Amino acid sequence: MNRLNFFLPLAIFISIIIFLIFALGRDPNHIPSSMLNRPVPSFSLSVLGDEDNFKDNKIFVGKPALLNIWATWCFSCRIEHPYLYKLSSQGVRIVGLNYKDNTLKAKKWLNDKKDPYIFSLIDQEGKFAIDLGVFGAPETYMIDSDGIIRYKHVGIIDDLVWRKSLLPIWKNLE
């Protein structure tokens, strides 16, 4: 019985150490996506500011693009937005997906903060986002010129994230 009292806590301690070694080496922002290397799912969504204009997944064929999920209620989106505008000013093609948001607030947001998107799709119910596997906002998908999702980034895109993680992938898409 004395041996059990000694070895049981030791075994638990060693198990915790092993778990921490493996867990600490992982990127906390990396969430696997079942959509990687698959085409953008089919959709028919209206465009913010021109609700009579509907788009489908063919918009992603022909030229690489980022698909950025955003909303006015998303605090992190406020932080990310100026950097997205900088990227779009440098020629990066960005499509917005306004996620579960108030359309009037979203239009005002883009008018007030400058619009980085070639257009922004409206997904008020979040059905397209569910098809993509969105967990929340902001999230950004890198889509190649064939309309295939090549990478998913969860969280804010800033200069460090762009240069270290996303730019090397983007260069391979062009």
mmCIF file of N, CA and C in Angstrom, residues 36-82:
data_model
loop_
_atom_site.group_PDB
_atom_site.id
_atom_site.type_symbol
_atom_site.label_atom_id
_atom_site.label_comp_id
_atom_site.label_asym_id
_atom_site.label_seq_id
_atom_site.Cartn_x
_atom_site.Cartn_y
_atom_site.Cartn_z
ATOM 1 N N LEU A 36 -10.291 22.697 -45.826
ATOM 2 C CA LEU A 36 -9.006 22.891 -46.494
ATOM 3 C C LEU A 36 -8.892 21.981 -47.706
ATOM 4 N N ASN A 37 -8.380 22.563 -48.784
ATOM 5 C CA ASN A 37 -8.175 21.876 -50.062
ATOM 6 C C ASN A 37 -9.490 21.427 -50.704
ATOM 7 N N ARG A 38 -10.565 22.113 -50.361
ATOM 8 C CA ARG A 38 -11.872 21.867 -50.968
ATOM 9 C C ARG A 38 -12.398 23.177 -51.530
ATOM 10 N N PRO A 39 -13.288 23.120 -52.524
ATOM 11 C CA PRO A 39 -13.837 24.356 -53.088
ATOM 12 C C PRO A 39 -14.689 25.114 -52.062
ATOM 13 N N VAL A 40 -14.751 26.413 -52.249
ATOM 14 C CA VAL A 40 -15.659 27.229 -51.441
ATOM 15 C C VAL A 40 -17.065 26.670 -51.646
ATOM 16 N N PRO A 41 -17.811 26.440 -50.560
ATOM 17 C CA PRO A 41 -19.159 25.884 -50.716
ATOM 18 C C PRO A 41 -20.055 26.791 -51.563
ATOM 19 N N SER A 42 -21.033 26.186 -52.206
ATOM 20 C CA SER A 42 -21.993 26.958 -53.002
ATOM 21 C C SER A 42 -22.796 27.876 -52.094
ATOM 22 N N PHE A 43 -23.101 29.058 -52.611
ATOM 23 C CA PHE A 43 -23.922 30.007 -51.876
ATOM 24 C C PHE A 43 -24.554 30.989 -52.847
ATOM 25 N N SER A 44 -25.549 31.671 -52.377
ATOM 26 C CA SER A 44 -26.159 32.791 -53.091
ATOM 27 C C SER A 44 -26.491 33.836 -52.046
ATOM 28 N N LEU A 45 -25.648 34.862 -51.956
ATOM 29 C CA LEU A 45 -25.802 35.893 -50.930
ATOM 30 C C LEU A 45 -25.839 37.271 -51.565
ATOM 31 N N SER A 46 -26.557 38.172 -50.937
ATOM 32 C CA SER A 46 -26.601 39.538 -51.437
ATOM 33 C C SER A 46 -25.373 40.305 -50.968
ATOM 34 N N VAL A 47 -25.138 41.422 -51.642
ATOM 35 C CA VAL A 47 -23.960 42.248 -51.399
ATOM 36 C C VAL A 47 -24.357 43.441 -50.546
ATOM 37 N N LEU A 48 -23.578 43.711 -49.517
ATOM 38 C CA LEU A 48 -23.820 44.842 -48.638
ATOM 39 C C LEU A 48 -23.748 46.140 -49.441
ATOM 40 N N GLY A 49 -24.781 46.956 -49.341
ATOM 41 C CA GLY A 49 -24.830 48.212 -50.080
ATOM 42 C C GLY A 49 -25.524 48.081 -51.415
ATOM 43 N N ASP A 50 -25.712 46.871 -51.885
ATOM 44 C CA ASP A 50 -26.415 46.604 -53.138
ATOM 45 C C ASP A 50 -27.142 45.275 -52.986
ATOM 46 N N GLU A 51 -28.149 45.275 -52.112
ATOM 47 C CA GLU A 51 -28.804 44.036 -51.720
ATOM 48 C C GLU A 51 -29.500 43.318 -52.870
ATOM 49 N N ASP A 52 -29.695 43.991 -54.014
ATOM 50 C CA ASP A 52 -30.287 43.334 -55.183
ATOM 51 C C ASP A 52 -29.253 42.527 -55.967
ATOM 52 N N ASN A 53 -27.972 42.734 -55.659
ATOM 53 C CA ASN A 53 -26.881 42.072 -56.356
ATOM 54 C C ASN A 53 -26.511 40.796 -55.595
ATOM 55 N N PHE A 54 -26.692 39.645 -56.228
ATOM 56 C CA PHE A 54 -26.376 38.373 -55.581
ATOM 57 C C PHE A 54 -25.085 37.798 -56.152
ATOM 58 N N LYS A 55 -24.321 37.170 -55.288
ATOM 59 C CA LYS A 55 -23.054 36.553 -55.693
ATOM 60 C C LYS A 55 -23.087 35.070 -55.363
ATOM 61 N N ASP A 56 -22.238 34.316 -56.066
ATOM 62 C CA ASP A 56 -22.095 32.892 -55.770
ATOM 63 C C ASP A 56 -20.614 32.545 -55.712
ATOM 64 N N ASN A 57 -20.288 31.271 -55.497
ATOM 65 C CA ASN A 57 -18.895 30.882 -55.269
ATOM 66 C C ASN A 57 -17.994 31.053 -56.496
ATOM 67 N N LYS A 58 -18.557 31.368 -57.649
ATOM 68 C CA LYS A 58 -17.731 31.609 -58.844
ATOM 69 C C LYS A 58 -16.889 32.880 -58.716
ATOM 70 N N ILE A 59 -17.237 33.745 -57.762
ATOM 71 C CA ILE A 59 -16.451 34.977 -57.567
ATOM 72 C C ILE A 59 -15.024 34.677 -57.131
ATOM 73 N N PHE A 60 -14.779 33.473 -56.639
ATOM 74 C CA PHE A 60 -13.440 33.121 -56.166
ATOM 75 C C PHE A 60 -12.587 32.438 -57.237
ATOM 76 N N VAL A 61 -13.129 32.284 -58.436
ATOM 77 C CA VAL A 61 -12.390 31.656 -59.519
ATOM 78 C C VAL A 61 -11.738 32.743 -60.365
ATOM 79 N N GLY A 62 -10.468 32.551 -60.689
ATOM 80 C CA GLY A 62 -9.760 33.473 -61.568
ATOM 81 C C GLY A 62 -8.632 34.226 -60.910
ATOM 82 N N LYS A 63 -8.784 34.554 -59.636
ATOM 83 C CA LYS A 63 -7.765 35.326 -58.938
ATOM 84 C C LYS A 63 -7.813 34.980 -57.450
ATOM 85 N N PRO A 64 -6.649 34.804 -56.801
ATOM 86 C CA PRO A 64 -6.652 34.486 -55.372
ATOM 87 C C PRO A 64 -7.332 35.585 -54.553
ATOM 88 N N ALA A 65 -7.896 35.193 -53.428
ATOM 89 C CA ALA A 65 -8.582 36.162 -52.568
ATOM 90 C C ALA A 65 -8.540 35.716 -51.121
ATOM 91 N N LEU A 66 -8.674 36.689 -50.252
ATOM 92 C CA LEU A 66 -8.933 36.416 -48.847
ATOM 93 C C LEU A 66 -10.437 36.551 -48.649
ATOM 94 N N LEU A 67 -11.019 35.673 -47.867
ATOM 95 C CA LEU A 67 -12.409 35.796 -47.450
ATOM 96 C C LEU A 67 -12.370 36.064 -45.959
ATOM 97 N N ASN A 68 -12.722 37.302 -45.580
ATOM 98 C CA ASN A 68 -12.627 37.739 -44.191
ATOM 99 C C ASN A 68 -14.008 37.809 -43.560
ATOM 100 N N ILE A 69 -14.195 37.067 -42.476
ATOM 101 C CA ILE A 69 -15.448 37.073 -41.740
ATOM 102 C C ILE A 69 -15.365 38.185 -40.705
ATOM 103 N N TRP A 70 -16.338 39.109 -40.735
ATOM 104 C CA TRP A 70 -16.302 40.273 -39.854
ATOM 105 C C TRP A 70 -17.717 40.663 -39.428
ATOM 106 N N ALA A 71 -17.793 41.500 -38.394
ATOM 107 C CA ALA A 71 -19.066 42.039 -37.920
ATOM 108 C C ALA A 71 -18.802 43.287 -37.085
ATOM 109 N N THR A 72 -19.791 44.160 -37.026
ATOM 110 C CA THR A 72 -19.633 45.382 -36.233
ATOM 111 C C THR A 72 -19.623 45.084 -34.742
ATOM 112 N N TRP A 73 -20.223 43.984 -34.318
ATOM 113 C CA TRP A 73 -20.261 43.612 -32.902
ATOM 114 C C TRP A 73 -18.958 42.952 -32.445
ATOM 115 N N CYS A 74 -18.062 42.685 -33.372
ATOM 116 C CA CYS A 74 -16.811 41.964 -33.090
ATOM 117 C C CYS A 74 -15.701 42.960 -32.732
ATOM 118 N N PHE A 75 -15.288 42.952 -31.457
ATOM 119 C CA PHE A 75 -14.236 43.868 -31.008
ATOM 120 C C PHE A 75 -12.922 43.625 -31.746
ATOM 121 N N SER A 76 -12.553 42.368 -31.940
ATOM 122 C CA SER A 76 -11.289 42.044 -32.623
ATOM 123 C C SER A 76 -11.296 42.531 -34.071
ATOM 124 N N CYS A 77 -12.474 42.553 -34.686
ATOM 125 C CA CYS A 77 -12.582 43.048 -36.063
ATOM 126 C C CYS A 77 -12.210 44.530 -36.145
ATOM 127 N N ARG A 78 -12.515 45.277 -35.091
ATOM 128 C CA ARG A 78 -12.149 46.708 -35.048
ATOM 129 C C ARG A 78 -10.633 46.874 -35.065
ATOM 130 N N ILE A 79 -9.946 45.979 -34.382
ATOM 131 C CA ILE A 79 -8.487 46.037 -34.326
ATOM 132 C C ILE A 79 -7.890 45.640 -35.678
ATOM 133 N N GLU A 80 -8.465 44.630 -36.296
ATOM 134 C CA GLU A 80 -7.939 44.081 -37.547
ATOM 135 C C GLU A 80 -8.217 44.986 -38.753
ATOM 136 N N HIS A 81 -9.319 45.706 -38.741
ATOM 137 C CA HIS A 81 -9.816 46.427 -39.908
ATOM 138 C C HIS A 81 -8.788 47.355 -40.587
ATOM 139 N N PRO A 82 -8.074 48.213 -39.841
ATOM 140 C CA PRO A 82 -7.090 49.088 -40.523
ATOM 141 C C PRO A 82 -6.014 48.300 -41.281
#
